[in-house]
Amino acid sequence: MTETFATDAKLLADKHVEFIQNLDKKQDGLEYWMTEHLRVSGIYWGLVALFLLRRPHALDHEQIISYVLSCQNADGGFGGHTNHDSHLLYTMSSVQILAMLNALDQVDGLRVTKYVLSLQTKSPMTTVCGDKWGEHDTRFAFIALAILSFFNTQDQLDVNGVVEYVRGAMNYDGGFGSKPGGESHAAQVYTSVAALALAGRLDIIDRDRLSSWLAERQLPCGGLNGRPQKLEDVCYAWWVGSALDILQRRHWIQASKLANFVLSAQDEKGGIADRPGDVADVYHTCFGIAGLALVRYPGLEEVDPVYCMPRSVVERLGLDKWQSNVPESWSQ
Amino acid sequence: MRIEDSEQVEEAVPLAQQAEWQDITPIEQDEGEGSMCPIAYTDEYRELMGYLRAVMAVGEVSERALALTARVIEENPGHYTVWVYRKRLVEELESDIAKELDWVSEISSKFPKNYQLWHHRESLVTRLWAPSNAQGVTEDQRVTNPVLRRELQFLGAAIDEDSKNFHAWSYRQWLVSTYALWTQELVFVDTMINQDVRNNSAWNQRYFAILANRDPSAVHLEADMAKSEIEYVVEHIKLAPNNDSPWSYVTGLLLRHAPSMLYTDLLPRIKQLAADNAYQAAMTLTPFYWSALLDIYEQQAADHPDTKKQLVEESRAICDQLASETDIIHCRYWNFRKTSLDTC
């Protein structure tokens, strides 16, 4: 089914490119050094947006690669910035950046694998932690599987254990929380569904109930929220949209209304905010554009719903094989 | 906000000018060659970080290092590296844990969504009162234990501040689970639901409290319990019929743990409510009522195939109404629901 998009507003592609290019020039801003600990993720968000906007060279690739490599630590993991402790989140962003820039060969996959495996735990249950602190979360279950897939070392992880952890986080409403017992939240739904896609266990999902919960995120204004009774936010265009895409129910969201909402949250000077009238930031710029790409808004590259990277990159790396894990009955 | 007066005066003075710090040479941030992300700090933060790197590099264990981590964290708690160091300092200096918890509580009001704060709390609490020690006493005694009482108070305040704070509810689940505080939790949940019947986090917590760590697939709700939950839900639907959470809670609960009661008990109660003059208009207008009927009929038809034909017909009409009138934004979903009725 192809969408037709009402032309209430345009995607300000050039402005967004400028916005992203100017990010590292705002060094006198408080926000700049307050977000130092996640700098690598900031770059990932900017790069995804640029790639999807078909302007992949708007940032200097060599500089980025050299910076990302400088974030790798002795334990094989990557920190959010140079000399920051390793964390799965920033290891993921680093690997994704290198993948998009065709520089994965500059990193030793076995070293990174070793780091990820070191974060496996059996207490309080079999799962993967975010860092040596011991926080566990369905996000980390997904990230562990995703990182290892880049290096084809997924089978070194206790995949069954991880699947059981994710299953434990499945709630009475069909959604998934951050950990068993945790309230269903769209971002956790995305990571749980993506994890199960990578593990080949999408069958454990209550597809109808979860799809209905996801569709329910769309509010009359067209925007999506992350859980019942919360405000709409541009980033859910990705978290909800990607999960629905994997479930093959993308069309349950009214794309045109969603697109209008996302576009109305654009800053005319560049960048996208969480909702109309607020200040733009690179995170919402990334996920707003990725959300639009999911619903095939014109002028954008196709995005892979599991990896949140351009489909062309995922295919080049042979990572689109998760698609064969989608139950056949779902495609009917 | 916090420290002794004498230290407060010194706070404004750069570390480089403080006698206490003369022996340390700060380490500047190494941005790497041709870094694309040269950082600009405020001068104060830059200085703090320089000294912090220096003491971390030599693994210094001291009160001044502890105070330094506090200052850095108070500026930027997202810098998770600092937390590892602080945890170690607190342990090796054998700091007063109760005081440490007080300090964490102060920071939390400024940064309620910072994960490290909550995790630091977790490690402090388990040190103060090991869960294994808590097993030998009753729940009443556990709840009144100063350590847990403080935590419950703190959580109450945090949730008051932001009733849907994911981190707070998650930490609460950890606390209740670890120290088996199930009975008081049901009371707390009830209070929160009554404060705001639309708080989805509270309803999720209700399910958590009722399940009490049992494996969901092994739990069958007793009739009495199910009936009382149905009553509870109906009472709260009356307060705001067009509210997702109670509907989602009761259908989810029964589907998992007492499916036949969906149509033997829930169905008559909600139909009764819909027929009640006081609620009729609101019930007719809310998609959640009609959606619940669809779920109920689906279960009923599956259990009693002889009723299937009539229930499918009714369900079709409901889907049409939802798609065209009551819940137009989700029309694609309702149309799917309708077509899937044909394949039941």
CSV table of C-alpha atoms in Angstrom, one decimal, chain A residues 25-323:
chain,number,residue,atom,x,y,z
A,25,LYS,CA,30.4,24.4,16.4
A,26,LYS,CA,28.1,25.2,19.3
A,27,GLN,CA,30.9,24.7,21.8
A,28,ASP,CA,30.0,27.6,24.0
A,29,GLY,CA,26.6,26.1,24.7
A,30,LEU,CA,26.0,24.5,28.1
A,31,GLU,CA,24.3,21.6,26.4
A,32,TYR,CA,27.4,20.8,24.5
A,33,TRP,CA,29.6,19.8,27.4
A,34,MET,CA,26.7,18.4,29.4
A,35,THR,CA,26.2,15.8,26.7
A,36,GLU,CA,29.9,15.0,26.4
A,37,HIS,CA,29.3,11.6,27.9
A,38,LEU,CA,27.1,10.6,24.9
A,39,ARG,CA,29.0,12.4,22.2
A,40,VAL,CA,29.4,9.3,20.1
A,41,SER,CA,25.7,8.7,20.1
A,42,GLY,CA,25.1,12.3,19.1
A,43,ILE,CA,27.3,11.6,16.0
A,44,TYR,CA,25.4,8.4,15.2
A,45,TRP,CA,22.1,10.3,15.3
A,46,GLY,CA,23.5,13.0,13.1
A,47,LEU,CA,24.9,10.6,10.6
A,48,VAL,CA,21.8,8.5,10.3
A,49,ALA,CA,19.8,11.6,9.6
A,50,LEU,CA,22.3,12.7,6.9
A,51,PHE,CA,22.4,9.3,5.3
A,52,LEU,CA,18.6,9.1,5.1
A,53,LEU,CA,18.5,12.7,3.7
A,54,ARG,CA,20.8,11.4,1.0
A,55,ARG,CA,23.6,13.7,2.1
A,56,PRO,CA,26.1,11.2,3.6
A,57,HIS,CA,29.2,13.3,2.9
A,58,ALA,CA,27.9,16.4,4.7
A,59,LEU,CA,30.3,15.4,7.6
A,60,ASP,CA,33.9,14.4,7.2
A,61,HIS,CA,34.1,10.7,7.3
A,62,GLU,CA,37.8,10.4,8.1
A,63,GLN,CA,37.6,12.7,11.1
A,64,ILE,CA,34.6,10.8,12.5
A,65,ILE,CA,36.3,7.4,12.1
A,66,SER,CA,39.4,8.6,13.9
A,67,TYR,CA,37.3,10.2,16.7
A,68,VAL,CA,35.2,7.0,17.1
A,69,LEU,CA,38.3,4.8,17.3
A,70,SER,CA,39.7,7.1,20.0
A,71,CYS,CA,36.7,6.2,22.1
A,72,GLN,CA,37.7,2.6,22.2
A,73,ASN,CA,39.1,1.4,25.6
A,74,ALA,CA,41.4,-1.3,26.7
A,75,ASP,CA,38.5,-3.6,27.5
A,76,GLY,CA,37.4,-3.5,23.8
A,77,GLY,CA,34.3,-1.5,24.5
A,78,PHE,CA,33.7,2.1,23.5
A,79,GLY,CA,32.9,5.1,25.8
A,80,GLY,CA,30.7,8.0,25.0
A,81,HIS,CA,33.7,10.2,24.4
A,82,THR,CA,37.5,9.8,24.6
A,83,ASN,CA,38.6,8.5,28.0
A,84,HIS,CA,35.1,7.7,29.1
A,85,ASP,CA,34.4,4.2,30.5
A,86,SER,CA,33.0,1.7,28.1
A,87,HIS,CA,29.3,1.2,27.9
A,88,LEU,CA,27.1,-1.0,25.5
A,89,LEU,CA,25.2,2.0,24.3
A,90,TYR,CA,28.3,3.8,23.0
A,91,THR,CA,29.8,0.6,21.7
A,92,MET,CA,26.7,0.2,19.7
A,93,SER,CA,26.7,3.7,18.3
A,94,SER,CA,30.5,3.4,17.5
A,95,VAL,CA,30.0,0.1,15.6
A,96,GLN,CA,27.0,1.6,13.7
A,97,ILE,CA,29.0,4.6,12.7
A,98,LEU,CA,31.9,2.5,11.5
A,99,ALA,CA,29.4,0.3,9.6
A,100,MET,CA,27.8,3.2,7.8
A,101,LEU,CA,31.2,4.7,6.9
A,102,ASN,CA,32.4,1.3,5.7
A,103,ALA,CA,35.2,1.2,8.3
A,104,LEU,CA,34.3,-1.8,10.3
A,105,ASP,CA,37.6,-3.4,9.3
A,106,GLN,CA,39.4,-0.8,11.3
A,107,VAL,CA,38.2,-2.4,14.5
A,108,ASP,CA,39.0,-5.9,15.9
A,109,GLY,CA,35.7,-7.6,16.0
A,110,LEU,CA,36.9,-10.3,18.4
A,111,ARG,CA,37.9,-7.6,20.9
A,112,VAL,CA,34.5,-6.0,20.7
A,113,THR,CA,32.9,-9.4,21.0
A,114,LYS,CA,34.9,-10.1,24.1
A,115,TYR,CA,33.7,-6.9,25.7
A,116,VAL,CA,30.0,-7.6,24.9
A,117,LEU,CA,30.3,-11.2,26.3
A,118,SER,CA,31.9,-9.8,29.5
A,119,LEU,CA,28.7,-8.1,30.2
A,120,GLN,CA,26.6,-11.3,30.2
A,121,THR,CA,25.4,-12.1,33.7
A,122,LYS,CA,23.4,-14.9,35.3
A,123,SER,CA,22.3,-12.8,38.3
A,124,PRO,CA,19.6,-11.9,39.0
A,125,MET,CA,18.8,-13.7,35.8
A,126,THR,CA,20.5,-14.6,32.6
A,127,THR,CA,20.8,-11.3,30.6
A,128,VAL,CA,23.2,-8.7,29.4
A,129,CYS,CA,24.2,-5.6,31.4
A,130,GLY,CA,24.9,-2.2,30.0
A,131,ASP,CA,28.2,-1.8,31.7
A,132,LYS,CA,30.2,-3.2,34.6
A,133,TRP,CA,27.8,-1.5,36.9
A,134,GLY,CA,25.2,-4.1,36.3
A,135,GLU,CA,22.2,-2.3,34.9
A,136,HIS,CA,20.1,-4.7,32.9
A,137,ASP,CA,17.4,-3.8,30.5
A,138,THR,CA,15.8,-5.2,27.3
A,139,ARG,CA,17.7,-2.5,25.4
A,140,PHE,CA,21.0,-4.2,26.3
A,141,ALA,CA,19.6,-7.6,25.2
A,142,PHE,CA,19.0,-6.1,21.8
A,143,ILE,CA,22.3,-4.2,21.6
A,144,ALA,CA,24.3,-7.2,22.5
A,145,LEU,CA,22.7,-9.3,19.7
A,146,ALA,CA,23.1,-6.4,17.3
A,147,ILE,CA,26.7,-5.7,18.0
A,148,LEU,CA,27.7,-9.3,17.7
A,149,SER,CA,25.8,-9.6,14.4
A,150,PHE,CA,28.1,-7.1,12.9
A,151,PHE,CA,31.0,-9.5,13.6
A,152,ASN,CA,29.1,-12.7,13.0
A,153,THR,CA,29.8,-13.8,16.6
A,154,GLN,CA,26.2,-14.0,17.8
A,155,ASP,CA,26.4,-17.6,18.7
A,156,GLN,CA,28.9,-16.9,21.4
A,157,LEU,CA,26.1,-15.3,23.4
A,158,ASP,CA,23.6,-17.2,25.4
A,159,VAL,CA,20.9,-16.3,23.0
A,160,ASN,CA,18.3,-18.6,24.6
A,161,GLY,CA,18.9,-17.0,28.0
A,162,VAL,CA,18.5,-13.5,26.4
A,163,VAL,CA,15.3,-14.6,24.7
A,164,GLU,CA,13.8,-15.8,28.0
A,165,TYR,CA,14.8,-12.5,29.6
A,166,VAL,CA,12.9,-10.6,26.9
A,167,ARG,CA,10.0,-13.0,27.2
A,168,GLY,CA,9.9,-12.2,30.9
A,169,ALA,CA,9.5,-8.5,30.1
A,170,MET,CA,6.3,-9.1,28.1
A,171,ASN,CA,3.4,-7.6,29.8
A,172,TYR,CA,-0.4,-8.2,30.1
A,173,ASP,CA,-1.0,-5.5,27.5
A,174,GLY,CA,1.2,-7.3,24.9
A,175,GLY,CA,3.9,-4.7,25.3
A,176,PHE,CA,7.4,-4.9,26.7
A,177,GLY,CA,9.1,-3.1,29.6
A,178,SER,CA,12.7,-2.4,30.4
A,179,LYS,CA,12.9,-5.5,32.5
A,180,PRO,CA,10.5,-8.2,33.8
A,181,GLY,CA,7.7,-6.4,35.6
A,182,GLY,CA,8.5,-3.0,34.0
A,183,GLU,CA,5.7,-0.9,32.4
A,184,SER,CA,5.3,-1.3,28.7
A,185,HIS,CA,7.0,1.5,26.8
A,186,ALA,CA,7.4,2.0,23.1
A,187,ALA,CA,11.2,2.3,23.1
A,188,GLN,CA,11.4,-1.0,25.1
A,189,VAL,CA,9.0,-2.5,22.6
A,190,TYR,CA,11.2,-1.7,19.7
A,191,THR,CA,14.3,-3.1,21.4
A,192,SER,CA,12.5,-6.2,22.5
A,193,VAL,CA,11.0,-6.9,19.1
A,194,ALA,CA,14.3,-6.1,17.4
A,195,ALA,CA,16.1,-8.5,19.8
A,196,LEU,CA,13.6,-11.2,19.0
A,197,ALA,CA,14.0,-10.6,15.3
A,198,LEU,CA,17.8,-11.0,15.6
A,199,ALA,CA,17.4,-14.1,17.8
A,200,GLY,CA,14.8,-15.7,15.4
A,201,ARG,CA,12.1,-15.8,18.1
A,202,LEU,CA,9.5,-13.4,16.9
A,203,ASP,CA,7.1,-16.3,17.4
A,204,ILE,CA,6.9,-15.6,21.2
A,205,ILE,CA,5.2,-12.2,20.6
A,206,ASP,CA,1.5,-11.8,20.9
A,207,ARG,CA,1.5,-10.1,17.5
A,208,ASP,CA,-2.1,-8.9,17.5
A,209,ARG,CA,-2.2,-7.6,21.0
A,210,LEU,CA,1.2,-5.9,20.6
A,211,SER,CA,0.3,-4.4,17.2
A,212,SER,CA,-2.9,-3.1,18.7
A,213,TRP,CA,-1.0,-1.5,21.7
A,214,LEU,CA,1.4,0.1,19.2
A,215,ALA,CA,-1.4,1.4,17.0
A,216,GLU,CA,-3.1,2.8,20.1
A,217,ARG,CA,0.0,5.1,20.4
A,218,GLN,CA,-1.4,7.3,17.7
A,219,LEU,CA,-3.3,10.3,19.0
A,220,PRO,CA,-6.0,12.2,17.2
A,221,CYS,CA,-3.4,14.9,16.4
A,222,GLY,CA,-1.5,12.4,14.4
A,223,GLY,CA,1.6,12.2,16.7
A,224,LEU,CA,2.5,9.1,18.7
A,225,ASN,CA,3.1,8.7,22.4
A,226,GLY,CA,5.2,6.1,24.2
A,227,ARG,CA,2.7,4.7,26.6
A,228,PRO,CA,-0.9,5.4,27.6
A,229,GLN,CA,-1.8,8.9,28.7
A,230,LYS,CA,1.5,10.4,27.9
A,231,LEU,CA,2.2,13.3,25.4
A,232,GLU,CA,3.0,12.7,21.8
A,233,ASP,CA,6.7,13.0,20.9
A,234,VAL,CA,8.4,12.9,17.5
A,235,CYS,CA,10.9,10.2,18.5
A,236,TYR,CA,8.0,7.7,18.8
A,237,ALA,CA,7.6,7.9,15.1
A,238,TRP,CA,10.7,5.7,15.1
A,239,TRP,CA,10.2,3.5,18.3
A,240,VAL,CA,6.6,2.7,17.4
A,241,GLY,CA,7.0,2.7,13.6
A,242,SER,CA,10.0,0.4,13.6
A,243,ALA,CA,8.3,-2.2,15.8
A,244,LEU,CA,5.1,-2.1,13.7
A,245,ASP,CA,7.3,-2.5,10.6
A,246,ILE,CA,9.0,-5.6,11.9
A,247,LEU,CA,5.5,-6.9,12.9
A,248,GLN,CA,4.4,-6.2,9.3
A,249,ARG,CA,1.7,-3.8,10.5
A,250,ARG,CA,3.2,-0.5,9.5
A,251,HIS,CA,-0.1,0.5,7.8
A,252,TRP,CA,-2.0,0.5,11.1
A,253,ILE,CA,-0.6,4.0,11.8
A,254,GLN,CA,-2.0,6.8,9.6
A,255,ALA,CA,1.2,7.8,7.9
A,256,SER,CA,0.0,11.0,6.5
A,257,LYS,CA,-1.2,12.3,9.8
A,258,LEU,CA,2.0,11.2,11.5
A,259,ALA,CA,4.1,12.9,8.8
A,260,ASN,CA,2.3,16.1,9.3
A,261,PHE,CA,3.0,16.0,13.0
A,262,VAL,CA,6.7,15.3,12.6
A,263,LEU,CA,7.0,18.1,10.0
A,264,SER,CA,5.2,20.6,12.2
A,265,ALA,CA,7.9,20.0,14.8
A,266,GLN,CA,10.6,21.2,12.5
A,267,ASP,CA,12.5,24.3,13.4
A,268,GLU,CA,12.6,26.6,10.3
A,269,LYS,CA,16.2,27.2,11.1
A,270,GLY,CA,16.9,23.5,11.0
A,271,GLY,CA,16.5,20.4,13.2
A,272,ILE,CA,13.4,18.8,14.6
A,273,ALA,CA,12.1,19.0,18.2
A,274,ASP,CA,10.0,16.6,20.3
A,275,ARG,CA,6.9,18.5,19.4
A,276,PRO,CA,5.8,21.7,17.7
A,277,GLY,CA,7.2,24.8,19.2
A,278,ASP,CA,10.0,23.2,21.2
A,279,VAL,CA,13.7,23.5,20.7
A,280,ALA,CA,15.3,21.2,18.1
A,281,ASP,CA,17.9,18.6,19.0
A,282,VAL,CA,19.9,16.0,17.1
A,283,TYR,CA,18.1,13.1,18.8
A,284,HIS,CA,14.7,14.1,17.6
A,285,THR,CA,16.1,15.2,14.2
A,286,CYS,CA,17.4,11.6,13.8
A,287,PHE,CA,14.3,9.8,14.9
A,288,GLY,CA,11.9,12.2,13.3
A,289,ILE,CA,13.6,11.6,9.9
A,290,ALA,CA,13.9,7.9,10.5
A,291,GLY,CA,10.2,7.8,11.4
A,292,LEU,CA,9.4,9.5,8.1
A,293,ALA,CA,11.7,7.1,6.2
A,294,LEU,CA,9.8,4.2,7.7
A,295,VAL,CA,6.5,5.4,6.2
A,296,ARG,CA,8.3,6.1,2.9
A,297,TYR,CA,8.0,9.8,3.0
A,298,PRO,CA,9.4,11.0,-0.4
A,299,GLY,CA,13.0,12.0,-0.8
A,300,LEU,CA,14.4,9.7,1.9
A,301,GLU,CA,16.5,6.6,1.8
A,302,GLU,CA,14.9,3.4,3.1
A,303,VAL,CA,15.8,2.6,6.7
A,304,ASP,CA,16.2,-0.9,8.3
A,305,PRO,CA,13.7,-1.2,11.2
A,306,VAL,CA,15.9,-3.4,13.3
A,307,TYR,CA,19.2,-1.6,13.0
A,308,CYS,CA,18.1,2.0,12.4
A,309,MET,CA,20.6,2.4,9.6
A,310,PRO,CA,20.1,2.8,5.9
A,311,ARG,CA,18.8,-0.3,4.3
A,312,SER,CA,21.6,-0.2,1.7
A,313,VAL,CA,24.2,-0.4,4.5
A,314,VAL,CA,22.5,-3.3,6.2
A,315,GLU,CA,22.3,-5.1,2.9
A,316,ARG,CA,25.9,-4.5,2.0
A,317,LEU,CA,26.9,-6.1,5.3
A,318,GLY,CA,24.6,-9.0,4.8
A,319,LEU,CA,22.7,-8.1,8.0
A,320,ASP,CA,19.3,-8.1,6.4
A,321,LYS,CA,19.1,-11.9,7.1
A,322,TRP,CA,16.9,-11.1,10.1
A,323,GLN,CA,14.1,-10.8,7.6
